[in-house]
Structures are given as C-alpha cells and as structure tokens.
C-alpha cells in the first residue's frame, strides 16, 4: 500500500443553526478534508478540530501546519502494510491527534476499499445498525430548550444531551426533566466547572441523568476522580481521554464510569480501538462523540460505532440536522426508531461529492510521491 498522494483541502460550511457550548458559539465550520491516494484508490478523512483552541489545544490552522510540515512529508511515498502502520510512523510528532486522525482515517478508508470490504468490517465492527442521540446546544431559555427536545424526540432520537454552563444548568435540566420524566437524558459541561462547584453539581443528581460529561478541566483526570466520589450520577470523560493509557488511568482512579470516544481527539481509528478495548476489558460502556462533522467525519464515526462496546447511543445524527447540503451521497439518515443503518459497501460506504467539495474549498495543498519507491 504505497501512499501516492495526499491532498489537503480546507472547506467552509455554514451550520443550519448556530451551536452554543460553554466555550462559545459556532456559526461556520472550517473543516480540513484529507484525500489520501493509496494504490490508485482515494480514501477520505476529516480533521475534526474546531476553529479556536477552546475544546482542546488544536485548531483548524494548527492542523493545517502540522499536516503540511510534518505529517504529509513523513507519509508520502511510504509503503504501508496497513493503516495500522500510520500511528507508529507519526509517533515522533507529539500531540496533534486531530491532525493525525484526519490522515490516518483517510488511509483506513483507502485500505478498506482496496480490500473491497466495508470499513466497519476492517475495523472489526459487529453492529449493522447503530443507536443515535443528539447533542443540543445551549438555548436562550428553558422553554426554548424543551421545544427543541420535543422535536428531536419526535424524530426518534434515543438519547438527548444538553449542553450546560454555570447559570444555564439546573433550571434548564429541571424544565426538560419535568416535561419528559422518562427519557434518556444527559448533560455536557465542556470543562465549565471547578471542584469547588461540587455542591452545585450535586443538585444534578436529582434528575436521573444517564451521565454528566466532562464537568471539570479538559486535562484533569485527578479532580474528576474526587468529584465522582461525591456524585451519584456517572461522570463521562470526553476531553481528558486522548489514548488507551489515559482511559486506563481514568478507570483505575475511578474518575468516570463512561467514556466518550472521538476519533479526532484520540488520533484515529487505531487509537480509538485501543480506548474501546481498554473500556471493554473493564466493563465501561463507550459511545461515539461528535464534532459537528461533515459527512466524511460522520461516515467514519458510523464505522467506528459498530465496535461491540459502543453500547450507548452516540452523538451521531442525521446530516440534515447540521447542513442544508452535506458533502456525501447519500446523506446520513436516521430511522424513526433513532438508528442509522451501517452501509455495507466497500470503504466508508458513502461517496464524496467532489463538485460540492470543490465549490466549498478555500485552500488546497498536495503532496505527490516520487515515481520510484523510497530506498
Ligand atoms: O463536547 O461533544 C462535545 C461539539 C463541539 C465541541 C465539543 C462537543 C460538541 C458536541 C457536538 O457536542 C456533537 C455533534 O456533533 O452533534
Ligand atoms: Mg463533550
């Protein structure tokens, strides 16, 4: 499997509705797409950074630089046995998991296509249908949030996650719980609280939440362990977990009872599988997180979500919730029972709409292998 060319593109896509989290509001996404040509076959990956370093330390621009200056030059012309070879080649580049994941995942897609198997199968996935939830951004007031929840439930989604931050938390969760006493409900704070807010967070124990996601600092497993001791509600770690070793540390410290896996945050499919396996060995359920992805990232999330320990509904939802027009065909659709049927065709199982990608592209860079293989 020779890496013959790598094309890096930045596209801009406007969200249908702005998405507010504890760290800010997103209107437009700046997304990097990676096209890796391996043995004449194009595979696609998405870099799932947001635009500012407020979720983790990466941004769309840092990923552009790291891929351009370090990742693409190391991989171009390499002869790989499989996509599993990518992570060891990139191990000398510290951090920058989202940049690495965009490239590694493109090579996974190409490998699956060259073997004529669905990516799901190459990864070892077993589910043919995956369970979907939604992540709802912070709303103006509790009434508006209740109406949003009602819409999503009507569409069939199996779990509702509410973004919260100080001042927009208890009252909002209470309003939703009062209206919908039995739904699967969770909250995500994106690191908006501190350990000294423990008494405040304990108030959430009243609402029978499935989990509270990443309440404390983005890189602080230790404080989550202290908080989990005092909460009845399960903590789910998101930002804190970048690899299998972090997962093991969090589990052994009892810092959480659930882990959210995001392909970008952990550095691609091979690392995601390690996190998945560590959790499975310790009987912790996992679910697939989202980063407001385009269809390419969404398709990778679907493939990953077929691994057997993805037993909770993920933040993987229909293309139409995000975009007027997605860049893949067909678009991702969700059934009335809140599931996605996993494609059975080779690779990602969705095709990339090159014409649309071209129209959305604002910059491109390309690397081509020398004609003769590296010595
Ligand atoms: O923490 O899950 C998160 C979006 C941007 C940054 C962080 C997060 C999110 C989401 C979006 O919750 C989930 C989705 O893609 O629908
Ligand atoms: Mg989260």
Short mmCIF file of C-alpha atoms and ligand atoms in Angstrom, two decimals:
data_model
loop_
_atom_site.label_atom_id
_atom_site.label_comp_id
_atom_site.label_asym_id
_atom_site.label_seq_id
_atom_site.Cartn_x
_atom_site.Cartn_y
_atom_site.Cartn_z
CA UNK A 1 0.00 0.00 0.00
CA UNK A 2 2.03 2.94 -1.27
CA UNK A 3 0.94 6.44 -0.28
CA UNK A 4 1.00 8.01 -3.74
CA UNK A 5 -0.53 11.37 -3.00
CA UNK A 6 -2.08 13.36 -0.19
CA UNK A 7 -4.42 16.27 -0.87
CA UNK A 8 -5.31 18.62 1.98
CA UNK A 9 -8.32 20.89 1.48
CA UNK A 10 -9.97 23.45 3.73
CA UNK A 11 -13.69 23.80 3.20
CA UNK A 12 -16.14 26.20 4.86
CA UNK A 13 -19.64 25.10 5.73
CA UNK A 14 -22.39 27.11 7.42
CA UNK A 15 -24.32 25.31 10.16
CA UNK A 16 -28.10 25.38 9.76
CA UNK A 17 -28.35 26.73 13.27
CA UNK A 18 -25.58 28.14 15.47
CA UNK A 19 -24.32 25.70 18.12
CA UNK A 20 -23.56 27.07 21.61
CA UNK A 21 -21.39 25.31 24.15
CA UNK A 22 -19.88 26.54 27.43
CA UNK A 23 -16.86 27.80 25.44
CA UNK A 24 -18.64 29.73 22.68
CA UNK A 25 -20.96 29.81 19.67
CA UNK A 26 -20.16 28.24 16.28
CA UNK A 27 -21.87 29.53 13.12
CA UNK A 28 -19.47 28.42 10.40
CA UNK A 29 -17.25 25.40 10.33
CA UNK A 30 -13.76 25.47 8.85
CA UNK A 31 -13.08 21.81 8.11
CA UNK A 32 -9.96 20.14 6.72
CA UNK A 33 -10.52 17.18 4.42
CA UNK A 34 -7.72 14.76 3.67
CA UNK A 35 -7.70 12.71 0.48
CA UNK A 36 -5.03 10.00 0.50
CA UNK A 37 -4.40 8.09 -2.71
CA UNK A 38 -3.08 4.61 -1.98
CA UNK A 39 -2.51 2.16 -4.86
CA UNK A 40 -4.65 4.34 -7.08
CA UNK A 41 -7.58 4.44 -4.63
CA UNK A 42 -8.75 7.65 -2.93
CA UNK A 43 -9.57 7.43 0.76
CA UNK A 44 -11.08 10.33 2.70
CA UNK A 45 -10.61 11.61 6.23
CA UNK A 46 -11.75 14.67 8.17
CA UNK A 47 -9.81 16.74 10.69
CA UNK A 48 -12.32 17.41 13.47
CA UNK A 49 -10.72 20.48 15.02
CA UNK A 50 -12.88 23.47 15.80
CA UNK A 51 -11.72 26.96 14.88
CA UNK A 52 -10.30 28.04 18.26
CA UNK A 53 -8.30 26.12 20.91
CA UNK A 54 -11.26 26.05 23.30
CA UNK A 55 -12.30 22.38 23.18
CA UNK A 56 -8.77 21.02 23.15
CA UNK A 57 -5.46 22.60 22.15
CA UNK A 58 -5.81 22.09 18.38
CA UNK A 59 -7.39 24.41 15.82
CA UNK A 60 -8.09 24.14 12.10
CA UNK A 61 -5.00 26.26 11.45
CA UNK A 62 -2.64 24.30 13.72
CA UNK A 63 -3.76 21.11 12.00
CA UNK A 64 -3.05 22.65 8.58
CA UNK A 65 0.51 23.48 9.66
CA UNK A 66 1.22 20.14 11.36
CA UNK A 67 -0.08 18.12 8.43
CA UNK A 68 1.81 20.32 5.95
CA UNK A 69 5.15 20.49 7.74
CA UNK A 70 5.32 17.12 9.47
CA UNK A 71 2.61 14.52 8.75
CA UNK A 72 2.33 14.58 4.95
CA UNK A 73 6.13 14.71 4.39
CA UNK A 74 6.59 11.66 6.67
CA UNK A 75 3.93 9.57 4.97
CA UNK A 76 4.23 10.47 1.32
CA UNK A 77 5.79 7.63 -0.69
CA UNK A 78 5.72 5.25 2.32
CA UNK A 79 4.92 1.64 1.62
CA UNK A 80 2.48 0.51 4.33
CA UNK A 81 1.28 -2.96 5.19
CA UNK A 82 -1.91 -1.46 6.54
CA UNK A 83 -3.36 1.69 8.07
CA UNK A 84 -2.11 0.30 11.40
CA UNK A 85 1.40 1.36 10.34
CA UNK A 86 0.46 5.04 10.29
CA UNK A 87 0.36 5.73 14.06
CA UNK A 88 3.88 4.33 14.73
CA UNK A 89 5.30 6.41 11.84
CA UNK A 90 3.72 9.55 13.31
CA UNK A 91 4.56 8.75 16.96
CA UNK A 92 7.52 11.16 16.98
CA UNK A 93 5.09 14.04 16.43
CA UNK A 94 3.83 14.90 19.91
CA UNK A 95 0.13 15.59 20.34
CA UNK A 96 -1.92 16.93 17.40
CA UNK A 97 -4.20 13.89 17.46
CA UNK A 98 -6.88 15.52 15.32
CA UNK A 99 -4.38 16.34 12.57
CA UNK A 100 -3.06 12.77 12.70
CA UNK A 101 -6.53 11.25 12.75
CA UNK A 102 -7.63 13.05 9.58
CA UNK A 103 -4.75 11.47 7.68
CA UNK A 104 -4.79 8.04 9.30
CA UNK A 105 -8.52 7.68 8.76
CA UNK A 106 -8.21 8.55 5.05
CA UNK A 107 -5.77 5.64 4.74
CA UNK A 108 -8.20 3.32 6.58
CA UNK A 109 -10.87 4.20 4.03
CA UNK A 110 -8.46 3.54 1.15
CA UNK A 111 -7.38 0.22 2.66
CA UNK A 112 -10.98 -0.92 3.12
CA UNK A 113 -11.77 -0.01 -0.50
CA UNK A 114 -8.69 -1.81 -1.79
CA UNK A 115 -9.74 -4.94 0.12
CA UNK A 116 -13.33 -4.45 -1.09
CA UNK A 117 -14.74 -4.57 2.47
CA UNK A 118 -16.82 -2.04 4.41
CA UNK A 119 -14.64 -0.02 6.79
CA UNK A 120 -16.82 -1.36 9.60
CA UNK A 121 -15.60 -4.86 8.80
CA UNK A 122 -11.93 -3.89 8.53
CA UNK A 123 -12.17 -2.29 11.99
CA UNK A 124 -13.77 -5.40 13.49
CA UNK A 125 -17.20 -3.85 13.97
CA UNK A 126 -20.20 -6.06 14.57
CA UNK A 127 -23.34 -3.86 14.69
CA UNK A 128 -25.23 -3.41 11.43
CA UNK A 129 -27.34 -0.65 12.91
CA UNK A 130 -26.18 1.93 15.46
CA UNK A 131 -28.12 3.85 18.13
CA UNK A 132 -28.28 7.64 17.82
CA UNK A 133 -28.70 10.51 20.22
CA UNK A 134 -28.45 14.26 19.78
CA UNK A 135 -26.42 16.99 21.42
CA UNK A 136 -28.41 20.19 21.91
CA UNK A 137 -26.59 23.50 22.18
CA UNK A 138 -27.33 25.98 24.97
CA UNK A 139 -30.64 27.78 24.34
CA UNK A 140 -31.95 31.22 25.27
CA UNK A 141 -34.30 29.92 27.96
CA UNK A 142 -35.69 26.63 29.34
CA UNK A 143 -38.91 26.86 27.29
CA UNK A 144 -36.96 27.05 24.02
CA UNK A 145 -34.90 24.06 25.11
CA UNK A 146 -38.00 21.99 25.93
CA UNK A 147 -39.37 22.68 22.44
CA UNK A 148 -36.07 21.56 20.85
CA UNK A 149 -36.09 18.35 22.89
CA UNK A 150 -39.65 17.66 21.80
CA UNK A 151 -38.66 17.99 18.11
CA UNK A 152 -35.72 15.62 18.47
CA UNK A 153 -37.79 13.03 20.34
CA UNK A 154 -40.40 13.22 17.60
CA UNK A 155 -37.65 12.39 15.08
CA UNK A 156 -36.90 9.23 17.09
CA UNK A 157 -33.57 10.01 18.77
CA UNK A 158 -32.87 7.64 21.65
CA UNK A 159 -30.97 9.97 23.97
CA UNK A 160 -30.92 13.72 24.47
CA UNK A 161 -27.78 15.50 25.65
CA UNK A 162 -28.00 19.08 26.88
CA UNK A 163 -25.04 21.44 26.82
CA UNK A 164 -24.76 23.29 30.14
CA UNK A 165 -22.67 26.02 31.73
CA UNK A 166 -22.87 27.92 35.04
CA UNK A 167 -26.10 29.95 35.03
CA UNK A 168 -27.63 27.81 32.30
CA UNK A 169 -27.81 24.46 34.00
CA UNK A 170 -30.14 23.36 36.83
CA UNK A 171 -33.18 25.33 35.73
CA UNK A 172 -32.80 24.10 32.12
CA UNK A 173 -32.35 20.45 33.08
CA UNK A 174 -35.26 20.66 35.54
CA UNK A 175 -37.59 22.02 32.84
CA UNK A 176 -36.71 19.22 30.40
CA UNK A 177 -36.99 16.53 33.08
CA UNK A 178 -40.38 17.81 34.22
CA UNK A 179 -41.76 17.63 30.68
CA UNK A 180 -40.11 14.27 29.84
CA UNK A 181 -39.79 12.25 33.06
CA UNK A 182 -38.57 9.03 31.48
CA UNK A 183 -36.30 9.86 28.52
CA UNK A 184 -32.59 9.03 28.47
CA UNK A 185 -31.09 12.41 29.31
CA UNK A 186 -27.52 13.57 29.86
CA UNK A 187 -25.58 16.84 30.15
CA UNK A 188 -22.22 18.05 28.84
CA UNK A 189 -20.35 20.91 30.53
CA UNK A 190 -17.20 21.01 28.36
CA UNK A 191 -15.00 21.81 31.37
CA UNK A 192 -17.07 24.76 32.61
CA UNK A 193 -16.93 23.90 36.36
CA UNK A 194 -14.35 23.52 39.12
CA UNK A 195 -14.05 21.13 42.01
CA UNK A 196 -15.29 23.89 44.33
CA UNK A 197 -18.62 23.73 42.44
CA UNK A 198 -19.19 20.20 43.77
CA UNK A 199 -22.26 21.14 45.85
CA UNK A 200 -23.81 22.88 42.87
CA UNK A 201 -23.16 19.85 40.63
CA UNK A 202 -24.69 17.54 43.24
CA UNK A 203 -28.04 19.20 42.51
CA UNK A 204 -27.96 17.40 39.15
CA UNK A 205 -28.20 14.06 40.97
CA UNK A 206 -31.95 14.71 41.36
CA UNK A 207 -32.67 14.36 37.65
CA UNK A 208 -31.77 10.73 37.00
CA UNK A 209 -29.26 11.63 34.30
CA UNK A 210 -27.50 8.94 32.33
CA UNK A 211 -24.25 10.87 32.79
CA UNK A 212 -22.59 14.22 33.24
CA UNK A 213 -19.92 14.72 30.62
CA UNK A 214 -16.58 16.44 31.31
CA UNK A 215 -17.63 18.85 34.09
CA UNK A 216 -14.06 19.80 35.11
CA UNK A 217 -10.83 20.88 33.42
CA UNK A 218 -10.05 19.48 29.98
CA UNK A 219 -6.80 17.79 31.12
CA UNK A 220 -7.58 16.92 34.75
CA UNK A 221 -8.42 13.28 35.44
CA UNK A 222 -7.47 13.57 39.12
CA UNK A 223 -10.14 16.15 40.04
CA UNK A 224 -12.80 14.14 38.20
CA UNK A 225 -11.94 11.19 40.48
CA UNK A 226 -12.56 13.41 43.52
CA UNK A 227 -15.84 14.64 42.07
CA UNK A 228 -17.07 11.17 41.05
CA UNK A 229 -16.71 10.05 44.69
CA UNK A 230 -19.30 12.68 45.65
CA UNK A 231 -21.77 12.32 42.78
CA UNK A 232 -24.36 9.62 42.26
CA UNK A 233 -24.58 10.48 38.56
CA UNK A 234 -21.98 8.76 36.36
CA UNK A 235 -19.24 11.01 35.05
CA UNK A 236 -18.36 10.53 31.38
CA UNK A 237 -14.95 11.79 30.28
CA UNK A 238 -14.52 13.38 26.87
CA UNK A 239 -11.70 15.98 26.66
CA UNK A 240 -9.45 14.16 29.18
CA UNK A 241 -9.04 10.93 27.21
CA UNK A 242 -6.58 11.05 24.30
CA UNK A 243 -5.41 7.41 24.19
CA UNK A 244 -5.80 3.99 25.78
CA UNK A 245 -3.38 4.83 28.59
CA UNK A 246 -5.45 7.84 29.62
CA UNK A 247 -8.52 5.60 29.61
CA UNK A 248 -6.80 3.08 31.86
CA UNK A 249 -5.65 5.84 34.23
CA UNK A 250 -9.18 7.26 34.46
CA UNK A 251 -10.69 3.82 35.06
CA UNK A 252 -8.16 2.84 37.73
CA UNK A 253 -8.66 6.17 39.52
CA UNK A 254 -12.45 5.77 39.22
CA UNK A 255 -12.64 9.20 37.61
CA UNK A 256 -15.57 8.17 35.40
CA UNK A 257 -17.96 5.31 34.66
CA UNK A 258 -18.43 6.01 30.94
CA UNK A 259 -16.09 7.23 28.19
CA UNK A 260 -16.96 9.13 25.04
CA UNK A 261 -14.67 8.25 22.13
CA UNK A 262 -14.00 10.82 19.42
CA UNK A 263 -11.86 9.69 16.53
CA UNK A 264 -10.12 13.04 16.24
CA UNK A 265 -9.40 13.55 19.93
CA UNK A 266 -7.74 10.14 20.28
CA UNK A 267 -5.79 10.29 16.99
CA UNK A 268 -7.65 7.99 14.61
CA UNK A 269 -9.19 4.53 14.29
CA UNK A 270 -6.25 2.56 15.70
CA UNK A 271 -6.10 4.58 18.92
CA UNK A 272 -9.91 4.64 19.15
CA UNK A 273 -9.92 0.87 19.10
CA UNK A 274 -7.39 0.80 21.94
CA UNK A 275 -9.58 3.07 24.07
CA UNK A 276 -12.57 0.90 23.17
CA UNK A 277 -10.74 -2.29 24.16
CA UNK A 278 -9.47 -0.95 27.50
CA UNK A 279 -13.01 0.14 28.38
CA UNK A 280 -14.47 -3.19 27.30
CA UNK A 281 -11.96 -5.09 29.44
CA UNK A 282 -13.07 -3.03 32.45
CA UNK A 283 -16.80 -3.20 31.67
CA UNK A 284 -17.13 0.54 30.98
CA UNK A 285 -19.56 1.37 28.18
CA UNK A 286 -18.45 3.78 25.46
CA UNK A 287 -20.27 5.92 22.91
CA UNK A 288 -19.24 7.95 19.89
CA UNK A 289 -18.89 11.70 20.38
CA UNK A 290 -19.36 14.26 17.61
CA UNK A 291 -17.56 17.43 16.50
CA UNK A 292 -20.16 18.92 14.13
CA UNK A 293 -18.62 16.87 11.33
CA UNK A 294 -19.28 16.97 7.63
CA UNK A 295 -20.38 13.73 6.01
CA UNK A 296 -16.83 12.38 5.79
CA UNK A 297 -16.22 12.56 9.53
CA UNK A 298 -19.76 11.35 10.17
CA UNK A 299 -19.20 8.27 7.99
CA UNK A 300 -16.04 7.43 9.96
CA UNK A 301 -17.99 7.84 13.21
CA UNK A 302 -20.62 5.41 11.96
CA UNK A 303 -17.99 2.80 11.09
CA UNK A 304 -16.33 3.13 14.50
CA UNK A 305 -19.65 2.94 16.35
CA UNK A 306 -20.11 -0.66 15.15
CA UNK A 307 -17.45 -1.95 17.58
CA UNK A 308 -19.15 -4.14 20.19
CA UNK A 309 -18.63 -1.95 23.29
CA UNK A 310 -20.43 1.05 21.75
CA UNK A 311 -23.49 0.17 23.81
CA UNK A 312 -24.79 3.71 24.46
CA UNK A 313 -26.33 5.98 21.79
CA UNK A 314 -23.74 8.31 20.24
CA UNK A 315 -23.81 11.94 19.10
CA UNK A 316 -24.04 10.67 15.53
CA UNK A 317 -27.12 12.13 13.92
CA UNK A 318 -28.58 12.96 10.51
CA UNK A 319 -26.71 15.16 8.01
CA UNK A 320 -29.82 17.34 7.74
CA UNK A 321 -29.56 18.42 11.38
CA UNK A 322 -26.33 20.25 10.52
CA UNK A 323 -26.26 21.08 6.81
CA UNK A 324 -28.58 22.18 4.03
CA UNK A 325 -26.43 20.04 1.78
CA UNK A 326 -23.87 17.51 3.01
CA UNK A 327 -20.75 16.62 1.01
CA UNK A 328 -21.56 12.90 0.83
CA UNK A 329 -24.03 10.83 -1.12
CA UNK A 330 -26.32 9.53 0.15
CA UNK A 331 -26.59 11.80 3.18
CA UNK A 332 -26.68 10.20 6.63
CA UNK A 333 -30.27 9.46 7.57
CA UNK A 334 -31.75 8.34 10.86
CA UNK A 335 -34.67 5.93 11.13
CA UNK A 336 -37.84 6.75 13.08
CA UNK A 337 -36.53 4.50 15.85
CA UNK A 338 -33.36 6.57 16.17
CA UNK A 339 -30.85 4.34 14.40
CA UNK A 340 -28.54 4.52 11.41
CA UNK A 341 -28.20 1.56 9.06
CA UNK A 342 -24.49 0.99 8.54
CA UNK A 343 -23.54 0.86 4.86
CA UNK A 344 -22.39 -2.49 3.50
CA UNK A 345 -20.43 -1.21 0.51
CA UNK A 346 -16.59 -1.01 0.50
CA UNK A 347 -14.79 1.70 2.45
CA UNK A 348 -16.82 4.46 4.10
CA UNK A 349 -19.90 3.40 2.13
CA UNK A 350 -20.81 6.98 1.16
CA UNK A 351 -19.32 8.75 -1.84
CA UNK A 352 -17.79 12.20 -1.62
CA UNK A 353 -19.44 14.86 -3.79
CA UNK A 354 -16.31 16.24 -5.43
CA UNK A 355 -18.16 19.00 -7.24
CA UNK A 356 -19.58 20.35 -3.98
CA UNK A 357 -16.26 19.93 -2.14
CA UNK A 358 -14.59 21.91 -4.92
CA UNK A 359 -17.10 24.74 -4.54
CA UNK A 360 -16.62 24.88 -0.75
CA UNK A 361 -12.82 24.73 -0.89
CA UNK A 362 -10.86 27.81 0.12
CA UNK A 363 -7.32 26.40 0.03
CA UNK A 364 -5.59 23.22 -1.15
CA UNK A 365 -2.16 21.66 -0.79
CA UNK A 366 -0.94 18.49 -2.44
CA UNK A 367 1.98 16.07 -1.99
CA UNK A 368 2.97 13.53 -4.61
CA UNK A 369 5.29 10.57 -4.14
CA UNK A 370 8.44 10.28 -6.25
CA UNK A 371 7.94 7.82 -9.07
CA UNK A 372 10.45 5.41 -7.56
CA UNK A 373 9.76 3.97 -4.10
CA UNK A 374 11.82 5.23 -1.16
CA UNK A 375 15.05 3.21 -0.76
O1 LIG B 1 -18.14 18.05 23.71
O2 LIG B 1 -19.27 16.76 22.50
C1 LIG B 1 -18.69 17.83 22.65
C2 LIG B 1 -19.25 19.99 19.54
C3 LIG B 1 -18.08 20.72 19.52
C4 LIG B 1 -17.16 20.52 20.52
C5 LIG B 1 -17.39 19.61 21.53
C6 LIG B 1 -18.55 18.86 21.55
C7 LIG B 1 -19.51 19.09 20.55
C8 LIG B 1 -20.79 18.40 20.51
C9 LIG B 1 -21.42 18.24 19.15
O3 LIG B 1 -21.42 18.05 21.48
C10 LIG B 1 -21.97 16.90 18.91
C11 LIG B 1 -22.39 16.77 17.47
O4 LIG B 1 -21.53 16.66 16.57
O5 LIG B 1 -23.60 16.79 17.24
MG1 LIG B 2 -18.35 16.50 25.16
#
